[in-house]
PDB file of C-alpha atoms in Angstrom:
ATOM      1  CA  UNK A1329      -3.695 -17.329   9.129  1.00 73.00           C
ATOM      2  CA  UNK A1330      -0.918 -18.014  11.672  1.00 77.00           C
ATOM      3  CA  UNK A1331      -0.202 -15.799  14.648  1.00 85.00           C
ATOM      4  CA  UNK A1332       2.651 -13.347  14.102  1.00 95.00           C
ATOM      5  CA  UNK A1333       5.346 -11.761  16.245  1.00 96.00           C
ATOM      6  CA  UNK A1334       5.642  -8.300  14.726  1.00 97.00           C
ATOM      7  CA  UNK A1335       2.183  -7.523  13.355  1.00 97.00           C
ATOM      8  CA  UNK A1336      -1.468  -7.744  14.395  1.00 97.00           C
ATOM      9  CA  UNK A1337      -4.273  -8.539  11.957  1.00 96.00           C
ATOM     10  CA  UNK A1338      -8.022  -9.047  11.738  1.00 96.00           C
ATOM     11  CA  UNK A1339     -10.926  -8.744   9.314  1.00 96.00           C
ATOM     12  CA  UNK A1340     -13.464  -5.959   9.940  1.00 90.00           C
ATOM     13  CA  UNK A1341     -16.465  -5.506   7.637  1.00 91.00           C
ATOM     14  CA  UNK A1342     -14.638  -6.420   4.453  1.00 94.00           C
ATOM     15  CA  UNK A1343     -11.370  -4.752   5.515  1.00 97.00           C
ATOM     16  CA  UNK A1344      -8.265  -6.848   6.108  1.00 97.00           C
ATOM     17  CA  UNK A1345      -6.481  -4.797   8.769  1.00 97.00           C
ATOM     18  CA  UNK A1346      -2.729  -5.177   9.383  1.00 98.00           C
ATOM     19  CA  UNK A1347      -0.997  -3.226  12.156  1.00 98.00           C
ATOM     20  CA  UNK A1348       2.791  -2.994  12.449  1.00 98.00           C
ATOM     21  CA  UNK A1349       3.349  -3.903  16.084  1.00 97.00           C
ATOM     22  CA  UNK A1350       6.927  -3.307  17.152  1.00 95.00           C
ATOM     23  CA  UNK A1351       6.475   0.058  18.876  1.00 94.00           C
ATOM     24  CA  UNK A1352       9.490  -0.352  21.168  1.00 94.00           C
ATOM     25  CA  UNK A1353      11.655  -0.183  18.009  1.00 94.00           C
ATOM     26  CA  UNK A1354       9.484   2.394  16.249  1.00 96.00           C
ATOM     27  CA  UNK A1355       8.235  -0.467  14.031  1.00 97.00           C
ATOM     28  CA  UNK A1356      11.668  -0.865  12.430  1.00 95.00           C
ATOM     29  CA  UNK A1357      11.556  -3.563   9.758  1.00 96.00           C
ATOM     30  CA  UNK A1358      13.576  -6.729  10.083  1.00 93.00           C
ATOM     31  CA  UNK A1359      13.319  -9.486   7.482  1.00 92.00           C
ATOM     32  CA  UNK A1360      10.900 -11.557   9.553  1.00 94.00           C
ATOM     33  CA  UNK A1361       8.573  -8.573   9.994  1.00 96.00           C
ATOM     34  CA  UNK A1362       8.517  -7.926   6.243  1.00 96.00           C
ATOM     35  CA  UNK A1363       7.742 -11.599   5.671  1.00 96.00           C
ATOM     36  CA  UNK A1364       4.832 -11.403   8.132  1.00 97.00           C
ATOM     37  CA  UNK A1365       3.406  -8.304   6.419  1.00 97.00           C
ATOM     38  CA  UNK A1366       3.560 -10.009   3.018  1.00 97.00           C
ATOM     39  CA  UNK A1367       2.057 -13.252   4.309  1.00 97.00           C
ATOM     40  CA  UNK A1368      -0.859 -11.369   5.869  1.00 97.00           C
ATOM     41  CA  UNK A1369      -1.466  -9.338   2.704  1.00 97.00           C
ATOM     42  CA  UNK A1370      -1.411 -12.456   0.540  1.00 97.00           C
ATOM     43  CA  UNK A1371      -3.823 -14.226   2.898  1.00 97.00           C
ATOM     44  CA  UNK A1372      -6.224 -11.274   2.705  1.00 97.00           C
ATOM     45  CA  UNK A1373      -5.779 -11.197  -1.069  1.00 97.00           C
ATOM     46  CA  UNK A1374      -7.153 -14.762  -1.211  1.00 96.00           C
ATOM     47  CA  UNK A1375      -9.881 -14.222   1.396  1.00 96.00           C
ATOM     48  CA  UNK A1376     -13.267 -13.708  -0.276  1.00 93.00           C
ATOM     49  CA  UNK A1377     -14.568 -11.804   2.772  1.00 93.00           C
ATOM     50  CA  UNK A1378     -11.869  -9.124   2.312  1.00 96.00           C
ATOM     51  CA  UNK A1379     -12.286  -6.388  -0.313  1.00 95.00           C
ATOM     52  CA  UNK A1380      -9.558  -3.955   0.728  1.00 97.00           C
ATOM     53  CA  UNK A1381      -6.408  -4.124   2.874  1.00 98.00           C
ATOM     54  CA  UNK A1382      -5.649  -1.437   5.479  1.00 98.00           C
ATOM     55  CA  UNK A1383      -2.095  -1.065   6.788  1.00 98.00           C
ATOM     56  CA  UNK A1384      -1.364   0.941   9.961  1.00 98.00           C
ATOM     57  CA  UNK A1385       1.425   1.216  12.531  1.00 97.00           C
ATOM     58  CA  UNK A1386       1.168   1.189  16.317  1.00 94.00           C
ATOM     59  CA  UNK A1387       2.921   3.855  18.370  1.00 94.00           C
ATOM     60  CA  UNK A1388       4.689   7.141  17.762  1.00 93.00           C
ATOM     61  CA  UNK A1389       6.054   6.096  14.361  1.00 96.00           C
ATOM     62  CA  UNK A1390       4.473   4.283  11.465  1.00 98.00           C
ATOM     63  CA  UNK A1391       7.882   2.829  10.636  1.00 97.00           C
ATOM     64  CA  UNK A1392      11.387   4.162  11.290  1.00 95.00           C
ATOM     65  CA  UNK A1393      12.896   2.134   8.459  1.00 92.00           C
ATOM     66  CA  UNK A1394      15.028  -0.989   8.321  1.00 85.00           C
ATOM     67  CA  UNK A1395      16.453  -2.577  11.444  1.00 82.00           C
ATOM     68  CA  UNK A1396      20.065  -1.342  11.171  1.00 81.00           C
ATOM     69  CA  UNK A1397      21.331  -3.852  13.759  1.00 82.00           C
ATOM     70  CA  UNK A1398      20.207  -6.658  11.454  1.00 79.00           C
ATOM     71  CA  UNK A1399      21.802  -5.070   8.372  1.00 77.00           C
ATOM     72  CA  UNK A1400      25.082  -3.718   9.743  1.00 77.00           C
ATOM     73  CA  UNK A1401      27.125  -6.923   9.295  1.00 80.00           C
ATOM     74  CA  UNK A1402      25.657  -7.964   5.954  1.00 79.00           C
ATOM     75  CA  UNK A1403      27.837  -8.657   2.915  1.00 85.00           C
ATOM     76  CA  UNK A1404      26.830  -8.551  -0.763  1.00 86.00           C
ATOM     77  CA  UNK A1405      26.977 -12.336  -0.975  1.00 85.00           C
ATOM     78  CA  UNK A1406      24.921 -12.860   2.197  1.00 84.00           C
ATOM     79  CA  UNK A1407      22.184 -10.612   0.809  1.00 81.00           C
ATOM     80  CA  UNK A1408      22.331 -12.264  -2.629  1.00 84.00           C
ATOM     81  CA  UNK A1409      22.035 -15.765  -1.165  1.00 81.00           C
ATOM     82  CA  UNK A1410      19.215 -14.663   1.161  1.00 77.00           C
ATOM     83  CA  UNK A1411      17.463 -12.963  -1.789  1.00 79.00           C
ATOM     84  CA  UNK A1412      17.077  -9.928   0.456  1.00 80.00           C
ATOM     85  CA  UNK A1413      14.166  -8.271  -1.324  1.00 85.00           C
ATOM     86  CA  UNK A1414      12.154 -11.277  -2.550  1.00 89.00           C
ATOM     87  CA  UNK A1415       9.346 -10.637  -0.072  1.00 91.00           C
ATOM     88  CA  UNK A1416       9.168  -6.988  -1.131  1.00 93.00           C
ATOM     89  CA  UNK A1417       8.611  -8.059  -4.738  1.00 93.00           C
ATOM     90  CA  UNK A1418       5.543 -10.050  -3.643  1.00 94.00           C
ATOM     91  CA  UNK A1419       3.877  -6.862  -2.365  1.00 94.00           C
ATOM     92  CA  UNK A1420       3.478  -5.687  -5.948  1.00 91.00           C
ATOM     93  CA  UNK A1421       1.470  -8.818  -6.773  1.00 95.00           C
ATOM     94  CA  UNK A1422      -1.356  -8.150  -4.292  1.00 97.00           C
ATOM     95  CA  UNK A1423      -4.510  -7.669  -6.377  1.00 97.00           C
ATOM     96  CA  UNK A1424      -6.747  -5.942  -3.848  1.00 97.00           C
ATOM     97  CA  UNK A1425      -6.431  -2.208  -3.074  1.00 97.00           C
ATOM     98  CA  UNK A1426      -4.105  -1.401  -0.178  1.00 98.00           C
ATOM     99  CA  UNK A1427      -4.864   1.676   1.935  1.00 98.00           C
ATOM    100  CA  UNK A1428      -2.109   2.880   4.273  1.00 98.00           C
ATOM    101  CA  UNK A1429      -2.524   5.220   7.267  1.00 98.00           C
ATOM    102  CA  UNK A1430       0.673   6.739   8.671  1.00 98.00           C
ATOM    103  CA  UNK A1431       1.792   8.877  11.587  1.00 98.00           C
ATOM    104  CA  UNK A1432       5.028  10.107  13.126  1.00 97.00           C
ATOM    105  CA  UNK A1433       8.141   8.969  11.289  1.00 98.00           C
ATOM    106  CA  UNK A1434       8.045   7.226   7.912  1.00 98.00           C
ATOM    107  CA  UNK A1435      11.683   6.578   7.084  1.00 97.00           C
ATOM    108  CA  UNK A1436      13.666   4.478   4.627  1.00 96.00           C
ATOM    109  CA  UNK A1437      12.122   1.037   4.325  1.00 96.00           C
ATOM    110  CA  UNK A1438       8.986   2.385   5.976  1.00 97.00           C
ATOM    111  CA  UNK A1439       8.690   4.949   3.189  1.00 98.00           C
ATOM    112  CA  UNK A1440       9.221   2.172   0.632  1.00 97.00           C
ATOM    113  CA  UNK A1441       6.441   0.191   2.302  1.00 97.00           C
ATOM    114  CA  UNK A1442       4.133   3.199   1.959  1.00 98.00           C
ATOM    115  CA  UNK A1443       5.064   3.602  -1.706  1.00 97.00           C
ATOM    116  CA  UNK A1444       4.122  -0.051  -2.235  1.00 96.00           C
ATOM    117  CA  UNK A1445       0.556   0.740  -1.151  1.00 97.00           C
ATOM    118  CA  UNK A1446      -2.143   2.220  -3.373  1.00 97.00           C
ATOM    119  CA  UNK A1447      -3.710   4.997  -1.270  1.00 97.00           C
ATOM    120  CA  UNK A1448      -2.162   6.835   1.675  1.00 98.00           C
ATOM    121  CA  UNK A1449      -3.601   8.951   4.491  1.00 98.00           C
ATOM    122  CA  UNK A1450      -1.178  10.799   6.765  1.00 98.00           C
ATOM    123  CA  UNK A1451      -1.529  12.473  10.139  1.00 97.00           C
ATOM    124  CA  UNK A1452      -0.595  16.149   9.858  1.00 97.00           C
ATOM    125  CA  UNK A1453       2.675  15.864  11.827  1.00 97.00           C
ATOM    126  CA  UNK A1454       4.002  12.932   9.798  1.00 98.00           C
ATOM    127  CA  UNK A1455       7.539  13.227   8.458  1.00 98.00           C
ATOM    128  CA  UNK A1456       8.812  11.202   5.489  1.00 98.00           C
ATOM    129  CA  UNK A1457      12.440  10.644   4.531  1.00 97.00           C
ATOM    130  CA  UNK A1458      14.936   8.445   2.723  1.00 97.00           C
ATOM    131  CA  UNK A1459      17.960   8.804   5.043  1.00 96.00           C
ATOM    132  CA  UNK A1460      19.921   5.905   3.501  1.00 95.00           C
ATOM    133  CA  UNK A1461      22.463   8.233   1.864  1.00 95.00           C
ATOM    134  CA  UNK A1462      23.492   9.405   5.349  1.00 94.00           C
ATOM    135  CA  UNK A1463      24.369   5.793   6.208  1.00 92.00           C
ATOM    136  CA  UNK A1464      26.469   5.261   3.102  1.00 93.00           C
ATOM    137  CA  UNK A1465      23.837   3.206   1.273  1.00 93.00           C
ATOM    138  CA  UNK A1466      20.682   3.794  -0.779  1.00 93.00           C
ATOM    139  CA  UNK A1467      17.086   2.514  -0.976  1.00 94.00           C
ATOM    140  CA  UNK A1468      16.932  -1.072  -2.194  1.00 92.00           C
ATOM    141  CA  UNK A1469      13.258  -2.066  -2.013  1.00 93.00           C
ATOM    142  CA  UNK A1470      11.965   0.157  -4.800  1.00 94.00           C
ATOM    143  CA  UNK A1471      12.373   3.607  -3.257  1.00 96.00           C
ATOM    144  CA  UNK A1472      14.304   5.212  -6.106  1.00 97.00           C
ATOM    145  CA  UNK A1473      11.950   3.747  -8.694  1.00 95.00           C
ATOM    146  CA  UNK A1474       8.534   4.335  -7.148  1.00 95.00           C
ATOM    147  CA  UNK A1475       9.393   7.790  -5.827  1.00 97.00           C
ATOM    148  CA  UNK A1476      10.691   8.935  -9.220  1.00 96.00           C
ATOM    149  CA  UNK A1477       7.536   7.746 -10.973  1.00 94.00           C
ATOM    150  CA  UNK A1478       5.427   9.736  -8.504  1.00 94.00           C
ATOM    151  CA  UNK A1479       7.328  13.024  -8.194  1.00 96.00           C
ATOM    152  CA  UNK A1480       9.690  13.121 -11.168  1.00 95.00           C
ATOM    153  CA  UNK A1481      13.482  12.991 -11.448  1.00 97.00           C
ATOM    154  CA  UNK A1482      14.492  16.336  -9.957  1.00 97.00           C
ATOM    155  CA  UNK A1483      12.376  16.190  -6.797  1.00 97.00           C
ATOM    156  CA  UNK A1484      13.191  12.512  -6.261  1.00 97.00           C
ATOM    157  CA  UNK A1485      16.909  13.229  -6.502  1.00 98.00           C
ATOM    158  CA  UNK A1486      16.575  16.148  -4.091  1.00 97.00           C
ATOM    159  CA  UNK A1487      14.965  13.970  -1.439  1.00 97.00           C
ATOM    160  CA  UNK A1488      17.168  10.915  -2.063  1.00 97.00           C
ATOM    161  CA  UNK A1489      20.513  12.746  -2.230  1.00 98.00           C
ATOM    162  CA  UNK A1490      19.949  14.926   0.837  1.00 97.00           C
ATOM    163  CA  UNK A1491      17.949  12.616   3.100  1.00 96.00           C
ATOM    164  CA  UNK A1492      15.894  15.670   4.093  1.00 96.00           C
ATOM    165  CA  UNK A1493      12.630  15.127   5.915  1.00 97.00           C
ATOM    166  CA  UNK A1494       9.431  15.842   4.034  1.00 97.00           C
ATOM    167  CA  UNK A1495       6.303  17.123   5.751  1.00 98.00           C
ATOM    168  CA  UNK A1496       2.891  15.600   5.212  1.00 98.00           C
ATOM    169  CA  UNK A1497       1.778  18.728   3.382  1.00 98.00           C
ATOM    170  CA  UNK A1498       4.767  18.593   1.044  1.00 97.00           C
ATOM    171  CA  UNK A1499       4.113  14.899   0.406  1.00 98.00           C
ATOM    172  CA  UNK A1500       0.505  15.780  -0.426  1.00 98.00           C
ATOM    173  CA  UNK A1501       1.615  18.596  -2.722  1.00 97.00           C
ATOM    174  CA  UNK A1502       3.840  16.200  -4.670  1.00 97.00           C
ATOM    175  CA  UNK A1503       1.164  13.466  -4.893  1.00 95.00           C
ATOM    176  CA  UNK A1504       2.970  10.993  -2.648  1.00 97.00           C
ATOM    177  CA  UNK A1505      -0.106  10.722  -0.417  1.00 97.00           C
ATOM    178  CA  UNK A1506      -3.848  11.246  -0.863  1.00 97.00           C
ATOM    179  CA  UNK A1507      -4.931  13.084   2.244  1.00 97.00           C
ATOM    180  CA  UNK A1508      -3.703  14.802   5.428  1.00 98.00           C
ATOM    181  CA  UNK A1509      -5.808  14.650   8.601  1.00 97.00           C
ATOM    182  CA  UNK A1510      -5.522  15.724  12.217  1.00 96.00           C
ATOM    183  CA  UNK A1511      -4.017  13.264  14.689  1.00 92.00           C
ATOM    184  CA  UNK A1512      -7.261  12.344  16.400  1.00 93.00           C
ATOM    185  CA  UNK A1513      -8.957  11.689  13.061  1.00 96.00           C
ATOM    186  CA  UNK A1514      -6.392   9.324  11.515  1.00 96.00           C
ATOM    187  CA  UNK A1515      -7.837   5.951  12.535  1.00 93.00           C
ATOM    188  CA  UNK A1516     -11.443   6.986  11.927  1.00 95.00           C
ATOM    189  CA  UNK A1517     -10.669   8.491   8.529  1.00 96.00           C
ATOM    190  CA  UNK A1518      -8.543   5.497   7.491  1.00 96.00           C
ATOM    191  CA  UNK A1519     -11.365   3.060   8.225  1.00 95.00           C
ATOM    192  CA  UNK A1520     -13.946   5.356   6.610  1.00 96.00           C
ATOM    193  CA  UNK A1521     -11.815   5.567   3.472  1.00 96.00           C
ATOM    194  CA  UNK A1522     -11.290   1.804   3.425  1.00 97.00           C
ATOM    195  CA  UNK A1523     -15.015   1.158   4.011  1.00 96.00           C
ATOM    196  CA  UNK A1524     -15.906   3.384   1.046  1.00 96.00           C
ATOM    197  CA  UNK A1525     -13.727   1.233  -1.196  1.00 96.00           C
ATOM    198  CA  UNK A1526     -14.855  -2.045   0.397  1.00 95.00           C
ATOM    199  CA  UNK A1527     -18.459  -1.300  -0.634  1.00 94.00           C
ATOM    200  CA  UNK A1528     -17.517  -1.428  -4.315  1.00 95.00           C
ATOM    201  CA  UNK A1529     -17.654  -4.634  -6.430  1.00 95.00           C
ATOM    202  CA  UNK A1530     -14.474  -6.569  -5.841  1.00 94.00           C
ATOM    203  CA  UNK A1531     -13.851  -7.504  -9.495  1.00 95.00           C
ATOM    204  CA  UNK A1532     -14.055  -3.867 -10.551  1.00 97.00           C
ATOM    205  CA  UNK A1533     -11.597  -2.931  -7.794  1.00 96.00           C
ATOM    206  CA  UNK A1534      -9.176  -5.603  -8.919  1.00 96.00           C
ATOM    207  CA  UNK A1535      -9.255  -4.779 -12.620  1.00 97.00           C
ATOM    208  CA  UNK A1536      -9.084  -1.022 -12.051  1.00 97.00           C
ATOM    209  CA  UNK A1537      -5.973  -1.452  -9.882  1.00 96.00           C
ATOM    210  CA  UNK A1538      -4.469  -3.751 -12.505  1.00 96.00           C
ATOM    211  CA  UNK A1539      -5.083  -1.229 -15.294  1.00 97.00           C
ATOM    212  CA  UNK A1540      -3.586   1.648 -13.306  1.00 96.00           C
ATOM    213  CA  UNK A1541      -0.473  -0.433 -12.578  1.00 94.00           C
ATOM    214  CA  UNK A1542      -0.069  -1.074 -16.311  1.00 95.00           C
ATOM    215  CA  UNK A1543      -0.532   2.649 -17.009  1.00 94.00           C
ATOM    216  CA  UNK A1544       2.649   3.425 -15.062  1.00 90.00           C
ATOM    217  CA  UNK A1545       4.797   1.397 -17.454  1.00 89.00           C
ATOM    218  CA  UNK A1546       3.011   1.132 -20.797  1.00 92.00           C
ATOM    219  CA  UNK A1547       2.556   3.588 -23.644  1.00 95.00           C
ATOM    220  CA  UNK A1548      -0.830   5.311 -23.804  1.00 95.00           C
ATOM    221  CA  UNK A1549      -1.864   3.035 -26.669  1.00 97.00           C
ATOM    222  CA  UNK A1550      -0.818  -0.153 -24.860  1.00 96.00           C
ATOM    223  CA  UNK A1551      -2.470   1.025 -21.675  1.00 95.00           C
ATOM    224  CA  UNK A1552      -5.750   1.793 -23.419  1.00 96.00           C
ATOM    225  CA  UNK A1553      -5.793  -1.628 -25.070  1.00 97.00           C
ATOM    226  CA  UNK A1554      -5.281  -3.252 -21.667  1.00 96.00           C
ATOM    227  CA  UNK A1555      -7.982  -1.057 -20.104  1.00 96.00           C
ATOM    228  CA  UNK A1556     -10.434  -1.997 -22.850  1.00 96.00           C
ATOM    229  CA  UNK A1557      -9.935  -5.726 -22.313  1.00 97.00           C
ATOM    230  CA  UNK A1558     -10.550  -5.347 -18.568  1.00 96.00           C
ATOM    231  CA  UNK A1559     -13.652  -3.265 -19.315  1.00 95.00           C
ATOM    232  CA  UNK A1560     -14.985  -6.049 -21.537  1.00 96.00           C
ATOM    233  CA  UNK A1561     -14.187  -8.727 -18.951  1.00 95.00           C
ATOM    234  CA  UNK A1562     -16.404  -7.067 -16.346  1.00 96.00           C
ATOM    235  CA  UNK A1563     -19.427  -7.574 -18.607  1.00 95.00           C
ATOM    236  CA  UNK A1564     -19.106 -11.276 -17.849  1.00 95.00           C
ATOM    237  CA  UNK A1565     -19.623 -10.690 -14.107  1.00 94.00           C
ATOM    238  CA  UNK A1566     -22.691 -10.915 -11.910  1.00 94.00           C
ATOM    239  CA  UNK A1567     -21.788  -7.583 -10.330  1.00 94.00           C
ATOM    240  CA  UNK A1568     -21.951  -5.741 -13.661  1.00 95.00           C
ATOM    241  CA  UNK A1569     -25.440  -7.090 -14.301  1.00 94.00           C
ATOM    242  CA  UNK A1570     -26.519  -6.363 -10.741  1.00 93.00           C
ATOM    243  CA  UNK A1571     -25.016  -2.874 -10.714  1.00 94.00           C
ATOM    244  CA  UNK A1572     -26.724  -1.794 -13.931  1.00 95.00           C
ATOM    245  CA  UNK A1573     -30.027  -3.466 -13.032  1.00 95.00           C
ATOM    246  CA  UNK A1574     -30.029  -1.719  -9.657  1.00 94.00           C
ATOM    247  CA  UNK A1575     -29.354   1.612 -11.347  1.00 95.00           C
ATOM    248  CA  UNK A1576     -32.265   1.165 -13.755  1.00 95.00           C
ATOM    249  CA  UNK A1577     -34.551  -0.026 -10.954  1.00 95.00           C
ATOM    250  CA  UNK A1578     -33.462   2.837  -8.674  1.00 95.00           C
ATOM    251  CA  UNK A1579     -32.317   0.609  -5.812  1.00 94.00           C
ATOM    252  CA  UNK A1580     -29.030  -0.168  -4.068  1.00 93.00           C
ATOM    253  CA  UNK A1581     -27.011  -2.948  -5.695  1.00 94.00           C
ATOM    254  CA  UNK A1582     -26.080  -6.104  -3.814  1.00 92.00           C
ATOM    255  CA  UNK A1583     -22.658  -7.104  -5.087  1.00 92.00           C
ATOM    256  CA  UNK A1584     -21.395 -10.675  -4.681  1.00 89.00           C
ATOM    257  CA  UNK A1585     -17.892 -10.434  -6.083  1.00 83.00           C
ATOM    258  CA  UNK A1586     -18.422 -12.789  -9.010  1.00 83.00           C
TER     259      UNK A1586
END
């Protein structure tokens, strides 16, 4: 993987760790930074030593949103020609589970980045918001869509139309995040959570995530048919045989990811 300007990355015990590293700008997202995040995630997605991706942000804010200086002079045609959100679309194609740990401000594009992840842990003082309406624009990287699917139309409209800030506890209450922890526990809990997932058989992780993604868009019948096919597929894996043999033999399984 190449070296990057705006992020840091490494592999730790099956975890592909990505850290947003632009603290002097509160990790505001420019197009190059988004590209680096996606490139790192895709590299981890194809790395057999990585079972789960962990995304964090350095500094007082996880991410204060898009870099407004970069966007202020854009025109519709410039953004169309640049295919402004192409890299964002690639995030949805990552097959491995993505855990996100956030602190401080999670605004605009930063909130959309969080919503693109699968599991989210937040420090107790974290504040979320979509402030785009206050700038005369709106979310463009999936914010209106993913938020509505999570919290429903009325609550999504409330947050999107006002730009109000949302506490970590309110985000937890409305199922936007999985867990709230104290400040000093965030990094430890994020890695513990990621390690718990990384211990599981990688093919099961992949097909479970795939089935849950389908469940968000398909009818219950279509979703169950898809789930059933993935269930059957796992019976052609070494890890299924090893997992069940270990259970019957009362020992710990040794998964190989094939």
